[in-house]
């Protein structure tokens, strides 16, 4: 009996050790006062490295207007500032919709997306999911919500090969991210679920029906959350984005060549 208990206890310790090894502790602790550098590898594709020196394209959260970055928060993760990294209510709803055969978006929070993008290989395995969940909980304990959001805005994809809100602002609107209007931020938020596909609005120089409806919904949510007034939301809906008025179209290849 004692031998059986010893075996069970040993297996428990091994399992705990394995689970702990999945958490990217060192990188998350370094990110607390660090930044993320993106690079491209022919074999691995896009890779991220946590560094001490701020990359040129990195923008601090306090340089972006709150109501502008809130458009992205409200669209991607409404309860970001109140949950502990994993929104179990959202997970439950997504599971129920899946069982009903409905098409649903992923239930990942902003914090989960940071961990998934920076510290996992993207494989659909149980160990990867465990690493993502545990890493997210650890991330939330070590970093402030604002630091997590700042990291998210600076690493997330906004188009085909287009990463970071600084590059996105320059490409779509030819301005610094600190100068983004609320509607421009709502447009960037609209892109995030499928950046390559939804950037069709930019390529066609007008908002598609889906894009316009989604942007307007985000503006309504901002009004409900009192970041803007209802009257402001109505006015913003009638304002055309700059690329809708431009006579030129800039391809991503041309954009990167100009950097």
PDB file of C-alpha atoms in Angstrom:
ATOM      1  CA  UNK A   1       0.000   0.000   0.000  1.00  0.00           C
ATOM      2  CA  UNK A   2       2.814   2.379   0.940  1.00  0.00           C
ATOM      3  CA  UNK A   3       4.575   1.550  -2.340  1.00  0.00           C
ATOM      4  CA  UNK A   4       1.391   2.312  -4.276  1.00  0.00           C
ATOM      5  CA  UNK A   5       1.020   5.678  -2.527  1.00  0.00           C
ATOM      6  CA  UNK A   6       4.678   6.445  -3.260  1.00  0.00           C
ATOM      7  CA  UNK A   7       4.176   5.684  -6.961  1.00  0.00           C
ATOM      8  CA  UNK A   8       1.077   7.888  -7.123  1.00  0.00           C
ATOM      9  CA  UNK A   9       2.876  10.705  -5.305  1.00  0.00           C
ATOM     10  CA  UNK A  10       5.875  10.399  -7.635  1.00  0.00           C
ATOM     11  CA  UNK A  11       3.627  10.551 -10.690  1.00  0.00           C
ATOM     12  CA  UNK A  12       1.931  13.591  -9.198  1.00  0.00           C
ATOM     13  CA  UNK A  13       5.264  15.363  -8.718  1.00  0.00           C
ATOM     14  CA  UNK A  14       6.368  14.477 -12.252  1.00  0.00           C
ATOM     15  CA  UNK A  15       3.092  15.785 -13.639  1.00  0.00           C
ATOM     16  CA  UNK A  16       3.393  19.008 -11.641  1.00  0.00           C
ATOM     17  CA  UNK A  17       6.976  19.431 -12.799  1.00  0.00           C
ATOM     18  CA  UNK A  18       5.945  18.927 -16.418  1.00  0.00           C
ATOM     19  CA  UNK A  19       3.108  21.427 -16.139  1.00  0.00           C
ATOM     20  CA  UNK A  20       5.360  24.036 -14.505  1.00  0.00           C
ATOM     21  CA  UNK A  21       7.947  23.521 -17.262  1.00  0.00           C
ATOM     22  CA  UNK A  22       5.318  24.541 -19.815  1.00  0.00           C
ATOM     23  CA  UNK A  23       5.027  28.051 -18.357  1.00  0.00           C
ATOM     24  CA  UNK A  24       7.397  30.560 -20.059  1.00  0.00           C
ATOM     25  CA  UNK A  25       8.383  32.055 -16.692  1.00  0.00           C
ATOM     26  CA  UNK A  26      11.675  33.683 -17.733  1.00  0.00           C
ATOM     27  CA  UNK A  27      10.282  35.417 -20.822  1.00  0.00           C
ATOM     28  CA  UNK A  28       7.196  36.689 -19.006  1.00  0.00           C
ATOM     29  CA  UNK A  29       9.281  38.114 -16.161  1.00  0.00           C
ATOM     30  CA  UNK A  30      11.566  39.782 -18.706  1.00  0.00           C
ATOM     31  CA  UNK A  31       8.552  41.230 -20.538  1.00  0.00           C
ATOM     32  CA  UNK A  32       7.487  42.990 -17.334  1.00  0.00           C
ATOM     33  CA  UNK A  33      10.007  45.766 -18.046  1.00  0.00           C
ATOM     34  CA  UNK A  34      10.833  44.797 -21.618  1.00  0.00           C
ATOM     35  CA  UNK A  35       9.562  44.883 -25.166  1.00  0.00           C
ATOM     36  CA  UNK A  36       9.058  42.487 -28.052  1.00  0.00           C
ATOM     37  CA  UNK A  37      11.166  42.387 -31.203  1.00  0.00           C
ATOM     38  CA  UNK A  38       9.636  40.722 -34.261  1.00  0.00           C
ATOM     39  CA  UNK A  39      11.793  39.014 -36.867  1.00  0.00           C
ATOM     40  CA  UNK A  40      11.317  36.665 -39.794  1.00  0.00           C
ATOM     41  CA  UNK A  41      12.958  33.268 -40.175  1.00  0.00           C
ATOM     42  CA  UNK A  42      12.655  31.280 -43.421  1.00  0.00           C
ATOM     43  CA  UNK A  43      12.073  28.041 -41.522  1.00  0.00           C
ATOM     44  CA  UNK A  44      10.151  29.265 -38.468  1.00  0.00           C
ATOM     45  CA  UNK A  45       8.312  32.204 -40.038  1.00  0.00           C
ATOM     46  CA  UNK A  46       7.499  35.141 -37.736  1.00  0.00           C
ATOM     47  CA  UNK A  47       9.374  34.896 -34.425  1.00  0.00           C
ATOM     48  CA  UNK A  48       9.275  37.090 -31.329  1.00  0.00           C
ATOM     49  CA  UNK A  49      12.052  37.859 -28.861  1.00  0.00           C
ATOM     50  CA  UNK A  50      11.665  39.692 -25.565  1.00  0.00           C
ATOM     51  CA  UNK A  51      14.302  42.447 -25.427  1.00  0.00           C
ATOM     52  CA  UNK A  52      15.351  45.224 -23.044  1.00  0.00           C
ATOM     53  CA  UNK A  53      15.664  47.979 -25.662  1.00  0.00           C
ATOM     54  CA  UNK A  54      12.486  49.502 -27.080  1.00  0.00           C
ATOM     55  CA  UNK A  55      12.130  48.783 -30.823  1.00  0.00           C
ATOM     56  CA  UNK A  56      11.695  51.812 -33.092  1.00  0.00           C
ATOM     57  CA  UNK A  57       8.109  50.932 -33.991  1.00  0.00           C
ATOM     58  CA  UNK A  58       6.998  50.289 -30.401  1.00  0.00           C
ATOM     59  CA  UNK A  59       4.514  52.794 -28.989  1.00  0.00           C
ATOM     60  CA  UNK A  60       3.678  53.181 -25.309  1.00  0.00           C
ATOM     61  CA  UNK A  61       0.026  52.810 -24.366  1.00  0.00           C
ATOM     62  CA  UNK A  62      -0.103  56.265 -22.765  1.00  0.00           C
ATOM     63  CA  UNK A  63       0.687  57.832 -26.149  1.00  0.00           C
ATOM     64  CA  UNK A  64      -2.551  56.496 -27.634  1.00  0.00           C
ATOM     65  CA  UNK A  65      -5.870  58.113 -26.747  1.00  0.00           C
ATOM     66  CA  UNK A  66      -7.853  55.970 -24.318  1.00  0.00           C
ATOM     67  CA  UNK A  67     -11.056  56.112 -26.347  1.00  0.00           C
ATOM     68  CA  UNK A  68      -9.065  55.038 -29.419  1.00  0.00           C
ATOM     69  CA  UNK A  69      -7.432  51.927 -27.955  1.00  0.00           C
ATOM     70  CA  UNK A  70     -10.675  51.189 -26.102  1.00  0.00           C
ATOM     71  CA  UNK A  71     -12.273  50.532 -29.498  1.00  0.00           C
ATOM     72  CA  UNK A  72      -9.970  47.536 -29.838  1.00  0.00           C
ATOM     73  CA  UNK A  73     -10.510  46.375 -26.251  1.00  0.00           C
ATOM     74  CA  UNK A  74     -14.298  46.558 -26.564  1.00  0.00           C
ATOM     75  CA  UNK A  75     -14.230  44.680 -29.856  1.00  0.00           C
ATOM     76  CA  UNK A  76     -11.759  41.966 -28.883  1.00  0.00           C
ATOM     77  CA  UNK A  77     -12.213  41.484 -25.146  1.00  0.00           C
ATOM     78  CA  UNK A  78     -14.965  43.531 -23.498  1.00  0.00           C
ATOM     79  CA  UNK A  79     -14.170  42.298 -19.970  1.00  0.00           C
ATOM     80  CA  UNK A  80     -10.377  42.614 -20.346  1.00  0.00           C
ATOM     81  CA  UNK A  81      -9.949  44.871 -17.322  1.00  0.00           C
ATOM     82  CA  UNK A  82     -12.091  42.702 -15.040  1.00  0.00           C
ATOM     83  CA  UNK A  83     -11.167  39.078 -15.795  1.00  0.00           C
ATOM     84  CA  UNK A  84      -8.036  37.258 -14.611  1.00  0.00           C
ATOM     85  CA  UNK A  85      -6.781  36.389 -18.074  1.00  0.00           C
ATOM     86  CA  UNK A  86      -9.243  33.667 -19.000  1.00  0.00           C
ATOM     87  CA  UNK A  87     -12.896  34.568 -19.550  1.00  0.00           C
ATOM     88  CA  UNK A  88     -14.654  31.347 -18.574  1.00  0.00           C
ATOM     89  CA  UNK A  89     -18.085  32.800 -19.374  1.00  0.00           C
ATOM     90  CA  UNK A  90     -16.938  33.527 -22.915  1.00  0.00           C
ATOM     91  CA  UNK A  91     -15.427  30.049 -23.176  1.00  0.00           C
ATOM     92  CA  UNK A  92     -18.714  28.485 -22.064  1.00  0.00           C
ATOM     93  CA  UNK A  93     -20.723  30.535 -24.572  1.00  0.00           C
ATOM     94  CA  UNK A  94     -18.321  29.620 -27.374  1.00  0.00           C
ATOM     95  CA  UNK A  95     -18.596  25.933 -26.467  1.00  0.00           C
ATOM     96  CA  UNK A  96     -22.397  26.089 -26.422  1.00  0.00           C
ATOM     97  CA  UNK A  97     -22.469  27.814 -29.821  1.00  0.00           C
ATOM     98  CA  UNK A  98     -20.071  25.219 -31.204  1.00  0.00           C
ATOM     99  CA  UNK A  99     -22.274  22.369 -29.973  1.00  0.00           C
ATOM    100  CA  UNK A 100     -25.255  24.061 -31.648  1.00  0.00           C
ATOM    101  CA  UNK A 101     -23.344  24.151 -34.914  1.00  0.00           C
ATOM    102  CA  UNK A 102     -22.992  27.919 -34.960  1.00  0.00           C
ATOM    103  CA  UNK A 103     -19.940  29.612 -36.434  1.00  0.00           C
ATOM    104  CA  UNK A 104     -18.165  31.446 -33.632  1.00  0.00           C
ATOM    105  CA  UNK A 105     -15.040  33.477 -33.097  1.00  0.00           C
ATOM    106  CA  UNK A 106     -12.317  32.221 -30.833  1.00  0.00           C
ATOM    107  CA  UNK A 107     -12.877  32.705 -27.128  1.00  0.00           C
ATOM    108  CA  UNK A 108      -9.311  33.827 -26.436  1.00  0.00           C
ATOM    109  CA  UNK A 109      -8.854  36.945 -24.327  1.00  0.00           C
ATOM    110  CA  UNK A 110      -6.295  39.631 -25.140  1.00  0.00           C
ATOM    111  CA  UNK A 111      -3.989  38.134 -22.505  1.00  0.00           C
ATOM    112  CA  UNK A 112      -4.301  34.670 -24.038  1.00  0.00           C
ATOM    113  CA  UNK A 113      -3.550  36.059 -27.485  1.00  0.00           C
ATOM    114  CA  UNK A 114      -0.359  37.684 -26.162  1.00  0.00           C
ATOM    115  CA  UNK A 115       0.843  34.382 -24.725  1.00  0.00           C
ATOM    116  CA  UNK A 116      -0.265  32.424 -27.788  1.00  0.00           C
ATOM    117  CA  UNK A 117       1.541  34.765 -30.190  1.00  0.00           C
ATOM    118  CA  UNK A 118       4.735  35.204 -28.188  1.00  0.00           C
ATOM    119  CA  UNK A 119       5.272  31.994 -26.280  1.00  0.00           C
ATOM    120  CA  UNK A 120       3.658  29.080 -28.148  1.00  0.00           C
ATOM    121  CA  UNK A 121       4.304  27.449 -31.503  1.00  0.00           C
ATOM    122  CA  UNK A 122       0.667  27.609 -32.584  1.00  0.00           C
ATOM    123  CA  UNK A 123       0.270  23.834 -32.799  1.00  0.00           C
ATOM    124  CA  UNK A 124      -3.151  22.411 -31.937  1.00  0.00           C
ATOM    125  CA  UNK A 125      -1.987  20.187 -29.098  1.00  0.00           C
ATOM    126  CA  UNK A 126      -3.083  19.729 -25.493  1.00  0.00           C
ATOM    127  CA  UNK A 127       0.356  20.718 -24.185  1.00  0.00           C
ATOM    128  CA  UNK A 128       0.233  23.952 -26.213  1.00  0.00           C
ATOM    129  CA  UNK A 129      -3.193  24.799 -24.811  1.00  0.00           C
ATOM    130  CA  UNK A 130      -2.024  24.061 -21.260  1.00  0.00           C
ATOM    131  CA  UNK A 131       1.030  26.261 -21.852  1.00  0.00           C
ATOM    132  CA  UNK A 132      -1.238  29.031 -23.124  1.00  0.00           C
ATOM    133  CA  UNK A 133      -3.668  28.851 -20.194  1.00  0.00           C
ATOM    134  CA  UNK A 134      -1.016  28.600 -17.471  1.00  0.00           C
ATOM    135  CA  UNK A 135       1.128  31.198 -19.180  1.00  0.00           C
ATOM    136  CA  UNK A 136      -1.854  33.542 -19.312  1.00  0.00           C
ATOM    137  CA  UNK A 137      -2.574  33.172 -15.602  1.00  0.00           C
ATOM    138  CA  UNK A 138       1.101  33.807 -14.796  1.00  0.00           C
ATOM    139  CA  UNK A 139       1.208  36.778 -17.182  1.00  0.00           C
ATOM    140  CA  UNK A 140      -1.768  38.331 -15.400  1.00  0.00           C
ATOM    141  CA  UNK A 141      -0.037  37.957 -12.027  1.00  0.00           C
ATOM    142  CA  UNK A 142       3.196  39.573 -13.201  1.00  0.00           C
ATOM    143  CA  UNK A 143       2.160  42.316 -15.639  1.00  0.00           C
ATOM    144  CA  UNK A 144      -0.309  45.161 -15.312  1.00  0.00           C
ATOM    145  CA  UNK A 145      -3.339  45.179 -17.588  1.00  0.00           C
ATOM    146  CA  UNK A 146      -1.974  48.248 -19.369  1.00  0.00           C
ATOM    147  CA  UNK A 147       1.360  46.523 -20.064  1.00  0.00           C
ATOM    148  CA  UNK A 148      -0.429  43.463 -21.443  1.00  0.00           C
ATOM    149  CA  UNK A 149      -2.596  45.653 -23.676  1.00  0.00           C
ATOM    150  CA  UNK A 150       0.415  47.683 -24.825  1.00  0.00           C
ATOM    151  CA  UNK A 151       2.188  44.470 -25.799  1.00  0.00           C
ATOM    152  CA  UNK A 152      -0.894  43.203 -27.617  1.00  0.00           C
ATOM    153  CA  UNK A 153      -1.313  46.370 -29.675  1.00  0.00           C
ATOM    154  CA  UNK A 154       2.350  46.299 -30.682  1.00  0.00           C
ATOM    155  CA  UNK A 155       2.564  42.658 -31.807  1.00  0.00           C
ATOM    156  CA  UNK A 156      -0.844  41.727 -33.212  1.00  0.00           C
ATOM    157  CA  UNK A 157      -1.427  41.333 -36.958  1.00  0.00           C
ATOM    158  CA  UNK A 158      -3.383  44.008 -38.842  1.00  0.00           C
ATOM    159  CA  UNK A 159      -2.896  42.792 -42.422  1.00  0.00           C
ATOM    160  CA  UNK A 160      -0.898  40.454 -44.641  1.00  0.00           C
ATOM    161  CA  UNK A 161       2.587  40.718 -43.119  1.00  0.00           C
ATOM    162  CA  UNK A 162       1.547  43.853 -41.221  1.00  0.00           C
ATOM    163  CA  UNK A 163       2.223  43.687 -37.477  1.00  0.00           C
ATOM    164  CA  UNK A 164       1.936  46.304 -34.744  1.00  0.00           C
ATOM    165  CA  UNK A 165      -0.337  49.306 -34.427  1.00  0.00           C
ATOM    166  CA  UNK A 166       2.426  51.725 -35.470  1.00  0.00           C
ATOM    167  CA  UNK A 167       2.871  50.035 -38.849  1.00  0.00           C
ATOM    168  CA  UNK A 168      -0.891  49.634 -39.252  1.00  0.00           C
ATOM    169  CA  UNK A 169      -1.518  53.335 -38.590  1.00  0.00           C
ATOM    170  CA  UNK A 170       1.137  54.377 -41.091  1.00  0.00           C
ATOM    171  CA  UNK A 171      -0.029  51.927 -43.753  1.00  0.00           C
ATOM    172  CA  UNK A 172      -3.779  52.499 -43.593  1.00  0.00           C
ATOM    173  CA  UNK A 173      -3.912  56.153 -42.537  1.00  0.00           C
ATOM    174  CA  UNK A 174      -0.394  57.586 -43.032  1.00  0.00           C
ATOM    175  CA  UNK A 175      -0.211  58.804 -39.441  1.00  0.00           C
ATOM    176  CA  UNK A 176       1.308  57.922 -36.094  1.00  0.00           C
ATOM    177  CA  UNK A 177      -0.733  55.664 -33.815  1.00  0.00           C
ATOM    178  CA  UNK A 178      -0.905  58.510 -31.288  1.00  0.00           C
ATOM    179  CA  UNK A 179      -2.969  60.470 -33.829  1.00  0.00           C
ATOM    180  CA  UNK A 180      -5.542  57.769 -34.584  1.00  0.00           C
ATOM    181  CA  UNK A 181      -9.153  58.888 -34.514  1.00  0.00           C
ATOM    182  CA  UNK A 182     -11.806  56.799 -32.802  1.00  0.00           C
ATOM    183  CA  UNK A 183     -13.268  55.610 -36.110  1.00  0.00           C
ATOM    184  CA  UNK A 184      -9.819  54.709 -37.460  1.00  0.00           C
ATOM    185  CA  UNK A 185      -9.214  52.641 -34.334  1.00  0.00           C
ATOM    186  CA  UNK A 186     -12.609  50.998 -34.799  1.00  0.00           C
ATOM    187  CA  UNK A 187     -11.545  50.086 -38.337  1.00  0.00           C
ATOM    188  CA  UNK A 188      -8.328  48.484 -37.029  1.00  0.00           C
ATOM    189  CA  UNK A 189     -10.399  46.611 -34.442  1.00  0.00           C
ATOM    190  CA  UNK A 190     -12.669  45.332 -37.206  1.00  0.00           C
ATOM    191  CA  UNK A 191      -9.635  43.820 -38.966  1.00  0.00           C
ATOM    192  CA  UNK A 192      -8.326  41.748 -36.065  1.00  0.00           C
ATOM    193  CA  UNK A 193     -10.418  38.558 -36.342  1.00  0.00           C
ATOM    194  CA  UNK A 194      -9.169  38.035 -39.925  1.00  0.00           C
ATOM    195  CA  UNK A 195      -6.710  40.805 -40.910  1.00  0.00           C
ATOM    196  CA  UNK A 196      -5.901  39.623 -44.433  1.00  0.00           C
ATOM    197  CA  UNK A 197      -9.500  38.967 -45.411  1.00  0.00           C
ATOM    198  CA  UNK A 198     -11.047  42.053 -43.846  1.00  0.00           C
ATOM    199  CA  UNK A 199      -8.424  44.442 -45.248  1.00  0.00           C
ATOM    200  CA  UNK A 200     -10.410  44.051 -48.486  1.00  0.00           C
ATOM    201  CA  UNK A 201     -12.117  47.309 -47.510  1.00  0.00           C
ATOM    202  CA  UNK A 202      -8.793  49.108 -47.828  1.00  0.00           C
ATOM    203  CA  UNK A 203      -7.955  47.461 -51.138  1.00  0.00           C
ATOM    204  CA  UNK A 204     -11.350  48.427 -52.576  1.00  0.00           C
ATOM    205  CA  UNK A 205     -11.112  51.943 -51.092  1.00  0.00           C
ATOM    206  CA  UNK A 206     -14.492  51.667 -49.404  1.00  0.00           C
ATOM    207  CA  UNK A 207     -15.960  49.840 -46.436  1.00  0.00           C
ATOM    208  CA  UNK A 208     -17.664  46.576 -47.304  1.00  0.00           C
ATOM    209  CA  UNK A 209     -21.120  46.028 -45.800  1.00  0.00           C
ATOM    210  CA  UNK A 210     -19.575  43.773 -43.143  1.00  0.00           C
ATOM    211  CA  UNK A 211     -16.848  46.297 -42.318  1.00  0.00           C
ATOM    212  CA  UNK A 212     -19.264  49.214 -42.087  1.00  0.00           C
ATOM    213  CA  UNK A 213     -21.694  47.299 -39.865  1.00  0.00           C
ATOM    214  CA  UNK A 214     -18.884  46.089 -37.604  1.00  0.00           C
ATOM    215  CA  UNK A 215     -17.255  49.514 -37.299  1.00  0.00           C
ATOM    216  CA  UNK A 216     -20.642  51.055 -36.480  1.00  0.00           C
ATOM    217  CA  UNK A 217     -21.308  48.369 -33.869  1.00  0.00           C
ATOM    218  CA  UNK A 218     -17.953  49.108 -32.224  1.00  0.00           C
ATOM    219  CA  UNK A 219     -18.810  52.822 -32.144  1.00  0.00           C
ATOM    220  CA  UNK A 220     -22.160  51.990 -30.508  1.00  0.00           C
ATOM    221  CA  UNK A 221     -20.366  49.873 -27.896  1.00  0.00           C
ATOM    222  CA  UNK A 222     -18.012  52.769 -27.160  1.00  0.00           C
ATOM    223  CA  UNK A 223     -21.068  54.951 -26.578  1.00  0.00           C
ATOM    224  CA  UNK A 224     -22.634  52.363 -24.269  1.00  0.00           C
ATOM    225  CA  UNK A 225     -19.363  52.223 -22.309  1.00  0.00           C
ATOM    226  CA  UNK A 226     -19.391  56.058 -22.232  1.00  0.00           C
ATOM    227  CA  UNK A 227     -16.043  56.536 -23.963  1.00  0.00           C
ATOM    228  CA  UNK A 228     -17.936  58.679 -26.465  1.00  0.00           C
ATOM    229  CA  UNK A 229     -21.463  60.097 -26.494  1.00  0.00           C
ATOM    230  CA  UNK A 230     -24.310  58.713 -28.601  1.00  0.00           C
ATOM    231  CA  UNK A 231     -24.236  61.891 -30.678  1.00  0.00           C
ATOM    232  CA  UNK A 232     -20.505  61.443 -31.298  1.00  0.00           C
ATOM    233  CA  UNK A 233     -21.142  57.874 -32.424  1.00  0.00           C
ATOM    234  CA  UNK A 234     -23.757  59.071 -34.927  1.00  0.00           C
ATOM    235  CA  UNK A 235     -21.412  61.741 -36.299  1.00  0.00           C
ATOM    236  CA  UNK A 236     -18.484  59.309 -36.560  1.00  0.00           C
ATOM    237  CA  UNK A 237     -20.583  56.860 -38.559  1.00  0.00           C
ATOM    238  CA  UNK A 238     -21.048  59.518 -41.232  1.00  0.00           C
ATOM    239  CA  UNK A 239     -17.348  60.369 -41.497  1.00  0.00           C
ATOM    240  CA  UNK A 240     -15.482  58.668 -44.327  1.00  0.00           C
ATOM    241  CA  UNK A 241     -12.077  57.169 -43.570  1.00  0.00           C
ATOM    242  CA  UNK A 242      -9.116  58.772 -45.339  1.00  0.00           C
ATOM    243  CA  UNK A 243      -8.466  55.836 -47.686  1.00  0.00           C
ATOM    244  CA  UNK A 244     -12.062  56.082 -48.916  1.00  0.00           C
ATOM    245  CA  UNK A 245     -11.257  59.566 -50.218  1.00  0.00           C
ATOM    246  CA  UNK A 246      -7.753  58.853 -51.535  1.00  0.00           C
ATOM    247  CA  UNK A 247      -7.026  58.479 -55.243  1.00  0.00           C
ATOM    248  CA  UNK A 248      -3.987  56.300 -54.608  1.00  0.00           C
ATOM    249  CA  UNK A 249      -3.660  52.724 -53.457  1.00  0.00           C
ATOM    250  CA  UNK A 250      -0.494  51.628 -51.689  1.00  0.00           C
ATOM    251  CA  UNK A 251       0.326  47.940 -51.748  1.00  0.00           C
ATOM    252  CA  UNK A 252       1.944  46.407 -48.672  1.00  0.00           C
ATOM    253  CA  UNK A 253       5.065  45.598 -50.709  1.00  0.00           C
ATOM    254  CA  UNK A 254       5.424  49.278 -51.663  1.00  0.00           C
ATOM    255  CA  UNK A 255       4.831  50.273 -48.045  1.00  0.00           C
ATOM    256  CA  UNK A 256       7.600  48.077 -46.677  1.00  0.00           C
ATOM    257  CA  UNK A 257       9.968  49.195 -49.462  1.00  0.00           C
ATOM    258  CA  UNK A 258       9.434  52.788 -48.350  1.00  0.00           C
ATOM    259  CA  UNK A 259      10.517  52.116 -44.760  1.00  0.00           C
TER     260      UNK A 259
END
